CSV table of C-alpha atoms in Angstrom, one decimal:
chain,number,residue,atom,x,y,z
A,1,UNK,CA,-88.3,-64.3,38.7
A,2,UNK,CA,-85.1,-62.8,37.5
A,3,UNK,CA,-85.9,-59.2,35.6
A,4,UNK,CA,-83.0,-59.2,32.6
A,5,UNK,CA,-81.3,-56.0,32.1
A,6,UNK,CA,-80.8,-54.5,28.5
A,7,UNK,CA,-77.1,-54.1,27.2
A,8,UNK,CA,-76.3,-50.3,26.9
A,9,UNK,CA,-75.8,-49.6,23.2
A,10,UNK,CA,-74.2,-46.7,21.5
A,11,UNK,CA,-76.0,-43.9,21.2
A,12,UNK,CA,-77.4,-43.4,17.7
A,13,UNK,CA,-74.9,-41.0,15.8
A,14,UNK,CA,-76.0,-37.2,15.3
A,15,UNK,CA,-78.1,-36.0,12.5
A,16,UNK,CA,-75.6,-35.0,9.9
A,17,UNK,CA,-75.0,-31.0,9.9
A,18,UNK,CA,-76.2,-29.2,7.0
A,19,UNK,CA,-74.1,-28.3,4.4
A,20,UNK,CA,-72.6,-24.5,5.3
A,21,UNK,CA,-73.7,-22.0,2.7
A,22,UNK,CA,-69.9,-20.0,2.8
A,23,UNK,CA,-67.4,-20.7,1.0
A,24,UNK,CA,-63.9,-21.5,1.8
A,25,UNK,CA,-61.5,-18.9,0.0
A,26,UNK,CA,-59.8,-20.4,-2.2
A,27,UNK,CA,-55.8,-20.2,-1.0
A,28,UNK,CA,-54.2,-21.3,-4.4
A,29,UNK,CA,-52.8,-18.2,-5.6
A,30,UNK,CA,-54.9,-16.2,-8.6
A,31,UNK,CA,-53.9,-17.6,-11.9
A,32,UNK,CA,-54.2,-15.1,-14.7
A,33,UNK,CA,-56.1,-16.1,-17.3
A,34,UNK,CA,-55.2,-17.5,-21.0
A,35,UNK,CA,-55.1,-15.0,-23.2
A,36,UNK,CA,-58.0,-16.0,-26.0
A,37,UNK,CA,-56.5,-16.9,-29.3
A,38,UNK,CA,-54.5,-19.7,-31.3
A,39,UNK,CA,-50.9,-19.3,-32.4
A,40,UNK,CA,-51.9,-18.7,-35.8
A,41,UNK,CA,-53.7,-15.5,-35.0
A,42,UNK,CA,-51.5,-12.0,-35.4
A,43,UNK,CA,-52.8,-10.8,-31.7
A,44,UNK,CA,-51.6,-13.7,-30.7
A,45,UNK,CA,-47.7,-12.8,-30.8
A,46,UNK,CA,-48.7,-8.8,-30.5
A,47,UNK,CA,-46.9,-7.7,-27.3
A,48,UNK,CA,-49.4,-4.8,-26.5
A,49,UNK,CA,-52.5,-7.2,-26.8
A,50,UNK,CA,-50.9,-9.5,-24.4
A,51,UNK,CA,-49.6,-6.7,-22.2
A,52,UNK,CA,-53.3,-5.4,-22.3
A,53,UNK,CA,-55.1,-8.3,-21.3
A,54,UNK,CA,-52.6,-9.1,-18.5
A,55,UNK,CA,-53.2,-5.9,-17.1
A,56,UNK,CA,-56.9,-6.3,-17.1
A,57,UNK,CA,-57.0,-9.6,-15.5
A,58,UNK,CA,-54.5,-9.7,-13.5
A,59,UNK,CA,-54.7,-9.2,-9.8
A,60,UNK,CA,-54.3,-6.2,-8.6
A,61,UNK,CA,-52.1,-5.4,-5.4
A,62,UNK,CA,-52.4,-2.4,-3.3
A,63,UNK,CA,-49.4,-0.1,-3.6
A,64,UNK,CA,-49.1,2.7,-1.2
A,65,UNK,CA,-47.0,5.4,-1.4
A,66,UNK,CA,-44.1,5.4,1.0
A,67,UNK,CA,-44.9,9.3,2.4
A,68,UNK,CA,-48.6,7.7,3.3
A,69,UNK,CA,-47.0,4.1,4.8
A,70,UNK,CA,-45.2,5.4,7.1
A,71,UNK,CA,-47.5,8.6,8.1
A,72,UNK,CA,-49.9,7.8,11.2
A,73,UNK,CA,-52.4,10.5,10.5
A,74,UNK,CA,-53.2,9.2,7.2
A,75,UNK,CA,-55.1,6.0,6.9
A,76,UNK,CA,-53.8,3.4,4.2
A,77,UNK,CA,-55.8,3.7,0.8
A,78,UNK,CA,-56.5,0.4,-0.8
A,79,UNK,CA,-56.7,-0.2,-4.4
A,80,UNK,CA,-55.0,3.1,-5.6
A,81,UNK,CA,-51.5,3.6,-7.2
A,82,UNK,CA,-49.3,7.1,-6.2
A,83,UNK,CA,-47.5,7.6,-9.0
A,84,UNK,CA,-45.5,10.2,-6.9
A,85,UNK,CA,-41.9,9.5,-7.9
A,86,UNK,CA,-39.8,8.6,-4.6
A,87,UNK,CA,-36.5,10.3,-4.9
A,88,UNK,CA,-33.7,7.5,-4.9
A,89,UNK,CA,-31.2,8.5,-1.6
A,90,UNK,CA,-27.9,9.3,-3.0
A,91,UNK,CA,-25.6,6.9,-3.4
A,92,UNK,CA,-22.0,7.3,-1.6
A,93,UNK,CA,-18.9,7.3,-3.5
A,94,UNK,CA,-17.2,5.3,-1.4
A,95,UNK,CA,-17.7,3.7,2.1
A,96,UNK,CA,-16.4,5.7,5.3
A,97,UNK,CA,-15.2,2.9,6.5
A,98,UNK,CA,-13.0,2.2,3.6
A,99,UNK,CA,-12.4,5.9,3.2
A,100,UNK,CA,-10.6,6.2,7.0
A,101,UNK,CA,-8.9,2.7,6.6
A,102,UNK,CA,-7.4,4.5,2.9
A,103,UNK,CA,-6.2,7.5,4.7
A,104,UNK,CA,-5.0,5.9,7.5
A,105,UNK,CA,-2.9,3.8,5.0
A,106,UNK,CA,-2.1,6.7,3.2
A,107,UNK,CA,-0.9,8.6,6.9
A,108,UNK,CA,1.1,5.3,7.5
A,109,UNK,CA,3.0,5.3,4.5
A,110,UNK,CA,3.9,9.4,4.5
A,111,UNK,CA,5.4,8.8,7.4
A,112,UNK,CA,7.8,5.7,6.6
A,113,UNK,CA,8.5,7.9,3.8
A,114,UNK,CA,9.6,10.7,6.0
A,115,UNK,CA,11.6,9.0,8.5
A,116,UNK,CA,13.7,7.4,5.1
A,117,UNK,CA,13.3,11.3,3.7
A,118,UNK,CA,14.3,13.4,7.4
A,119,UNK,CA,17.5,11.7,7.3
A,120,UNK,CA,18.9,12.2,3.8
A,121,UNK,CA,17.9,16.0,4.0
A,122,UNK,CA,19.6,16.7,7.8
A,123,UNK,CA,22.5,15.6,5.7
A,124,UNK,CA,22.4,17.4,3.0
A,125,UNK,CA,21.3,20.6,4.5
A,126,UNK,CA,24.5,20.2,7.1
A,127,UNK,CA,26.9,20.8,4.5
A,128,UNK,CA,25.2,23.5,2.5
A,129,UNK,CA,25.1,25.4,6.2
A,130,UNK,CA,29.1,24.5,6.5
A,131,UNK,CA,30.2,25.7,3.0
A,132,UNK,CA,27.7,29.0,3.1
A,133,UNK,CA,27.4,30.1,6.6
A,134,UNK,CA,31.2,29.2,7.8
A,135,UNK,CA,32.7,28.6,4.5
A,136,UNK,CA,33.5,24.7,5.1
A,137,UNK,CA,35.7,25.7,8.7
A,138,UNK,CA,33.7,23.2,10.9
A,139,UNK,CA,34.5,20.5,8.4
A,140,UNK,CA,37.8,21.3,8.3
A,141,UNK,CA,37.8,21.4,12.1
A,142,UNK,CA,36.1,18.3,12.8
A,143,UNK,CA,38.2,16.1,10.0
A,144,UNK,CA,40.4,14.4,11.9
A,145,UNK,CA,37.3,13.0,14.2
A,146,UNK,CA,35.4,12.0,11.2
A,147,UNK,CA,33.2,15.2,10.7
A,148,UNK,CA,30.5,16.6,12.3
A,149,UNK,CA,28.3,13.6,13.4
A,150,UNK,CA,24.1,13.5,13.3
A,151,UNK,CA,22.8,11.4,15.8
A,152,UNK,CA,18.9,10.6,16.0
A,153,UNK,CA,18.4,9.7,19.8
A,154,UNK,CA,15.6,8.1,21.1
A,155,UNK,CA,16.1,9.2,24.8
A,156,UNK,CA,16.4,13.0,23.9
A,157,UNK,CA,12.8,14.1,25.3
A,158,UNK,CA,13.0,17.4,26.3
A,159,UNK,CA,14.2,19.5,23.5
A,160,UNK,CA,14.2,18.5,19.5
A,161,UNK,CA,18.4,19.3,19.2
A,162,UNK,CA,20.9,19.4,21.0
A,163,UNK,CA,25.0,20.5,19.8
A,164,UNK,CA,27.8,18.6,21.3
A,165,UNK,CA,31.1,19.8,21.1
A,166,UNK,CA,34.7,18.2,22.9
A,167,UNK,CA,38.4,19.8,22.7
A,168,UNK,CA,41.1,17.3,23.1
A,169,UNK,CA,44.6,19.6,23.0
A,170,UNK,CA,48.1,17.1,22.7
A,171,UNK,CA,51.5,18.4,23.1
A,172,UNK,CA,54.1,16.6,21.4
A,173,UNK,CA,57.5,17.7,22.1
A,174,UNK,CA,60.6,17.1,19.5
A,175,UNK,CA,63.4,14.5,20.5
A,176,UNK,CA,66.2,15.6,18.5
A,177,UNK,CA,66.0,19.8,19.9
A,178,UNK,CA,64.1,19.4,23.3
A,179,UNK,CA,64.5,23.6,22.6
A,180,UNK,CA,61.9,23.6,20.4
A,181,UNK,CA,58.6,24.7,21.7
A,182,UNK,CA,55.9,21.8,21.4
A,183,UNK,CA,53.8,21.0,18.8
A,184,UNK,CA,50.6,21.8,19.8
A,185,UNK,CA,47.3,19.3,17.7
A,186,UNK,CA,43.7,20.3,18.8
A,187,UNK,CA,41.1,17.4,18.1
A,188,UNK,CA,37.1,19.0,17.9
A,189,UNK,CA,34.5,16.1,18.4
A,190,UNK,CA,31.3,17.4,17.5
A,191,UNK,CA,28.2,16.2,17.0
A,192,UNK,CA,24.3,17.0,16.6
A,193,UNK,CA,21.8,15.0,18.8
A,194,UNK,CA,18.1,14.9,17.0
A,195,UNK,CA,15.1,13.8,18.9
A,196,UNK,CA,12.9,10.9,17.2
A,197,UNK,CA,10.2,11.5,19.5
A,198,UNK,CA,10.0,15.0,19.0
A,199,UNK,CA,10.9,15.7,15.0
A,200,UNK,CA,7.5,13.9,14.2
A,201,UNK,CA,5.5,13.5,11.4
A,202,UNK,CA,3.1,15.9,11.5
A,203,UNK,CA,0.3,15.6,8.4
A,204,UNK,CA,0.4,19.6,5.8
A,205,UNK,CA,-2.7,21.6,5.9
A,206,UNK,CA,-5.2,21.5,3.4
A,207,UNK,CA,-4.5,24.1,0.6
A,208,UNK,CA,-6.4,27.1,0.7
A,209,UNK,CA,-7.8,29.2,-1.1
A,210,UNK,CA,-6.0,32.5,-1.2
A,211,UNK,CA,-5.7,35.2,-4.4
A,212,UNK,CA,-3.3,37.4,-2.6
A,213,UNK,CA,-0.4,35.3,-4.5
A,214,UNK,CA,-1.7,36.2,-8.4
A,215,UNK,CA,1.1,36.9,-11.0
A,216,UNK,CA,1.3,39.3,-12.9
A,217,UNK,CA,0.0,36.9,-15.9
A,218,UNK,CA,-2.8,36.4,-13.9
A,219,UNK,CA,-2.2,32.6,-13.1
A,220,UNK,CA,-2.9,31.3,-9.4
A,221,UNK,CA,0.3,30.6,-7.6
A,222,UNK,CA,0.7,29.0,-4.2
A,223,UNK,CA,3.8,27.4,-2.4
A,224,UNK,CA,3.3,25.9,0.6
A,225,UNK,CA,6.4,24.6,2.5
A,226,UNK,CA,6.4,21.2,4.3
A,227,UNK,CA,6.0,21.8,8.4
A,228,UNK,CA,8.1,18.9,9.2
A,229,UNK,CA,10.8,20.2,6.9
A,230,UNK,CA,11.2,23.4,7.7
A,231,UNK,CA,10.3,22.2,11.8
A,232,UNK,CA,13.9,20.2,11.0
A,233,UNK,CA,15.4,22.9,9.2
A,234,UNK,CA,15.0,25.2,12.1
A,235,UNK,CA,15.9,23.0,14.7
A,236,UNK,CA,19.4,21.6,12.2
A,237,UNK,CA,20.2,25.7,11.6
A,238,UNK,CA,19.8,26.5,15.2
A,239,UNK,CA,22.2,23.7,16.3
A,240,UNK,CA,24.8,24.6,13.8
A,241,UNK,CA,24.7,28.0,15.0
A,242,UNK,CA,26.0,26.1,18.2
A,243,UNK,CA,28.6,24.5,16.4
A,244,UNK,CA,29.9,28.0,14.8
A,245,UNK,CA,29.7,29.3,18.5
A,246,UNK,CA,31.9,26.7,19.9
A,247,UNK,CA,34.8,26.1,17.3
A,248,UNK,CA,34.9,29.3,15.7
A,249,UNK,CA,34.2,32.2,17.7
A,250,UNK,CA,35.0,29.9,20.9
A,251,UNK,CA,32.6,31.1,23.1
A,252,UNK,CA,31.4,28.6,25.2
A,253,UNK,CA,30.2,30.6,28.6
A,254,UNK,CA,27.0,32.5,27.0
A,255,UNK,CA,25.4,29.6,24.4
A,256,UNK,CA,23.2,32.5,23.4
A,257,UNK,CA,24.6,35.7,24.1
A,258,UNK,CA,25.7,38.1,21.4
A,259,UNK,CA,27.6,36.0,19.0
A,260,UNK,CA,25.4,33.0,19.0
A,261,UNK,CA,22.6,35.8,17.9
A,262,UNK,CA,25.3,37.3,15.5
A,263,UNK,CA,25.3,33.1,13.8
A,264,UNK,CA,21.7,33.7,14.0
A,265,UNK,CA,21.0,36.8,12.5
A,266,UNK,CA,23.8,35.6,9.3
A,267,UNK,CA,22.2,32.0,9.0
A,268,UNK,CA,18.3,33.7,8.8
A,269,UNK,CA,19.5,36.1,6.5
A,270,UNK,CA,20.9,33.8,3.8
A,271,UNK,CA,17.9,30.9,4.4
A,272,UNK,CA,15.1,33.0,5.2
A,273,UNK,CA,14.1,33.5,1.9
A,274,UNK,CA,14.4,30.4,0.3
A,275,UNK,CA,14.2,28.0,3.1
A,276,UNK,CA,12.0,29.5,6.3
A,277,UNK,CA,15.0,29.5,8.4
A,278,UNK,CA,14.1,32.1,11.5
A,279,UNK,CA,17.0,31.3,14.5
A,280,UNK,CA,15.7,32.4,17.8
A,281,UNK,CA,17.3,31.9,20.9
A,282,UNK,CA,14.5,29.5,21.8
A,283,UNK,CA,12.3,27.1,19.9
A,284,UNK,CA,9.3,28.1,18.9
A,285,UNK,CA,7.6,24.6,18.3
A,286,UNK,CA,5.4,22.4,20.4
A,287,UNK,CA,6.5,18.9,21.4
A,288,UNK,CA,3.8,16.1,20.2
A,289,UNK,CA,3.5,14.1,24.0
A,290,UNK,CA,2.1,10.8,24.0
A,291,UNK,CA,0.5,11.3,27.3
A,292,UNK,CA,-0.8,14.1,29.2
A,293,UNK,CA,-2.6,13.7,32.6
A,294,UNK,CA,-4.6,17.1,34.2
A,295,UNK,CA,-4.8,17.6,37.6
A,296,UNK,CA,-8.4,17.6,38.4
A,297,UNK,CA,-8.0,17.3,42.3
A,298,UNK,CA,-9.9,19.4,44.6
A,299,UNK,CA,-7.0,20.0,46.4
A,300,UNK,CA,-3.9,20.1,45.7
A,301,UNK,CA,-0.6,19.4,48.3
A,302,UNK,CA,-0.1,23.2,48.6
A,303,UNK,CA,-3.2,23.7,49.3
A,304,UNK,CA,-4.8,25.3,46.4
A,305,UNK,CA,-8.5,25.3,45.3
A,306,UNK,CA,-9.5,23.6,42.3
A,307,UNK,CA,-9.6,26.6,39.6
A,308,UNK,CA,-9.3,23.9,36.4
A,309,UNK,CA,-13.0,23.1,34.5
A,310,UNK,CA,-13.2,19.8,36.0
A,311,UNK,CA,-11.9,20.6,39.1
A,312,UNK,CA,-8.4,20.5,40.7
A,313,UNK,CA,-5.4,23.4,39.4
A,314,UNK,CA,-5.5,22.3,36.0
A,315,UNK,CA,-1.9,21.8,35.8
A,316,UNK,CA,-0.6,19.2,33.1
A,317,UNK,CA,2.0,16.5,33.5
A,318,UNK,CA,3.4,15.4,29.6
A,319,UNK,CA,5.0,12.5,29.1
A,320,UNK,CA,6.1,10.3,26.3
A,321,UNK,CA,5.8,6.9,27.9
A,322,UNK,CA,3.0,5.9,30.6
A,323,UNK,CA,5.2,7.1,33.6
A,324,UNK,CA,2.4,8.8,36.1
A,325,UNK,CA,0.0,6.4,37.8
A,326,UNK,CA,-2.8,8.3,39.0
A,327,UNK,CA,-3.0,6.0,41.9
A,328,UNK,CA,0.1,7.1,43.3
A,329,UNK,CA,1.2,10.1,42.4
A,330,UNK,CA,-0.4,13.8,43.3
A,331,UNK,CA,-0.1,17.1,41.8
A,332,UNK,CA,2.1,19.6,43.5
């Protein structure tokens, strides 16, 4: 007799869970409530009743004072309002950013101004040393060549001026009485040589502030001269002095022996004063290189200890163009 085998069913589902007894928090946001009244009510459209019974209902968040936030030894307090005012960080005037890119606009422009302005006043101040220092004789001189010429090089590197002076003597004897002696012409080609690279733009000191310079009246007065003009001044005055050397006195053996000083002594004397005009027999400025390498070597080709900071003699190598590769070249 065959037994017959029952079908598995599905198990019968499980007992339903009793209800939980916690409630879900609510995650709609807190809605304050209506204020109790009708429009036709006077509390109704009074502001401080409304303000009041917002600020009663509504919820209340947790400030905390920004000294106590961000302090690790005190623990947050809930519920609680510092009133501590926080002082507001002063504001800037204006950015630093735009503040450099002004001044370096500023520093731009000065000197565009200065190379249009250096050129008018080596001019000017050329004739008024001609007609005071040697009474107008090195115009007079250099007429038939067109004048004393000013010539702004770009390849004059190692000095800011530099006076250039050429003789040409013809002898032109007369046809008609061979007895007569010749006619002798002397033709003076002079010139002045200014460095660009040198005669820089070079931005004034700040103004000070210094009393010794009081009036009489009592009111604060304070001239400062411009470097770069009376750096060009110099340099022109010193030149000239050349010039006077050359074609007047005719000395051309000893550029700076006794007369050139004599020029020197006559041109400070009249300019000092008014103008800051010291001639020396040397230049007392500092030439504005480009580049400037320091030997930092330990040592050298002579055979020298290192006796710089960073090592090596400590001897520096200016240039105005990128002429010394490391690489290849050595101190000594």
């Amino acid at each position: 007799m065959r037994e017959v085998l029952e079908r598995p069913s599905t198990p019968p589902p499980s007992p339903p869970r009793s209800p939980s007894k916690l409630k879900s928090p609510s995650k709609r946001a807190p809605r304050v409530p209506t204020p109790p009244g009708r429009p036709s009510l006077e509390a109704f459209w009074t502001a401080d009743t409304v303000n009041d019974w917002n600020d009663q209902y509504s919820p209340q968040k947790p400030l905390r004072s920004p000294t106590k936030l961000f302090n690790n030894n005190i623990s947050p307090i809930k519920n609680t309002f510092d009133d501590t005012p926080i002082p507001s960080p002063a504001k800037l005037r204006s950015s630093p950013t735009k503040r450099s890119k002004a001044a370096a606009a500023a520093e731009l422009q000065a000197r565009k101004d200065w190379d249009t302005r250096k050129v008018l006043l080596a001019e000017s101040f050329l004739l008024e040393l001609d007609q005071s220092l040697t009474q107008g004789q090195i115009a007079r001189l250099a007429a038939s060549t067109g004048g004393v010429k000013i010539i702004w090089s770009k390849t004059l590197n190692s000095t800011a001026g530099r006076a250039n002076w050429r003789r040409e003597t013809t002898k032109s004897h007369s046809r008609s009485d061979p007895s007569k002696p010749p006619l002798i012409e002397h033709k003076h080609f002079a010139s002045i040589e200014l460095a660009e690279k040198v005669l820089t733009y070079t931005p004034p000191p700040p103004p000070t502030d210094d009393n010794d310079n009081d009036d009489d009246d009592g009111n604060y007065q304070q001239q400062q001269q411009d470097p770069n003009e009376t750096k060009l001044l110099n340099i022109l005055a010193h030149e000239f002095c050349h010039l006077a050397n050359f074609m007047i006195s005719q000395i051309s053996t000893h550029p700076h022996g006794a007369s050139f000083r004599a020029w020197g002594n006559k041109c400070s004397a009249l300019f000092g004063a008014t103008r800051g005009i010291q001639v020396t027999t040397k230049h007392s400025y500092e030439i504005d290189y480009k580049f400037v390498w320091r030997c930092v070597s330990n040592l050298c080709d002579d055979g020298r200890e290192g006796q710089g900071e960073e090592g090596g003699c400590g001897t520096e190598y200016k240039r105005h163009s990128r002429s010394v590769d490391p690489k290849r070249h050595r101190c000594g």
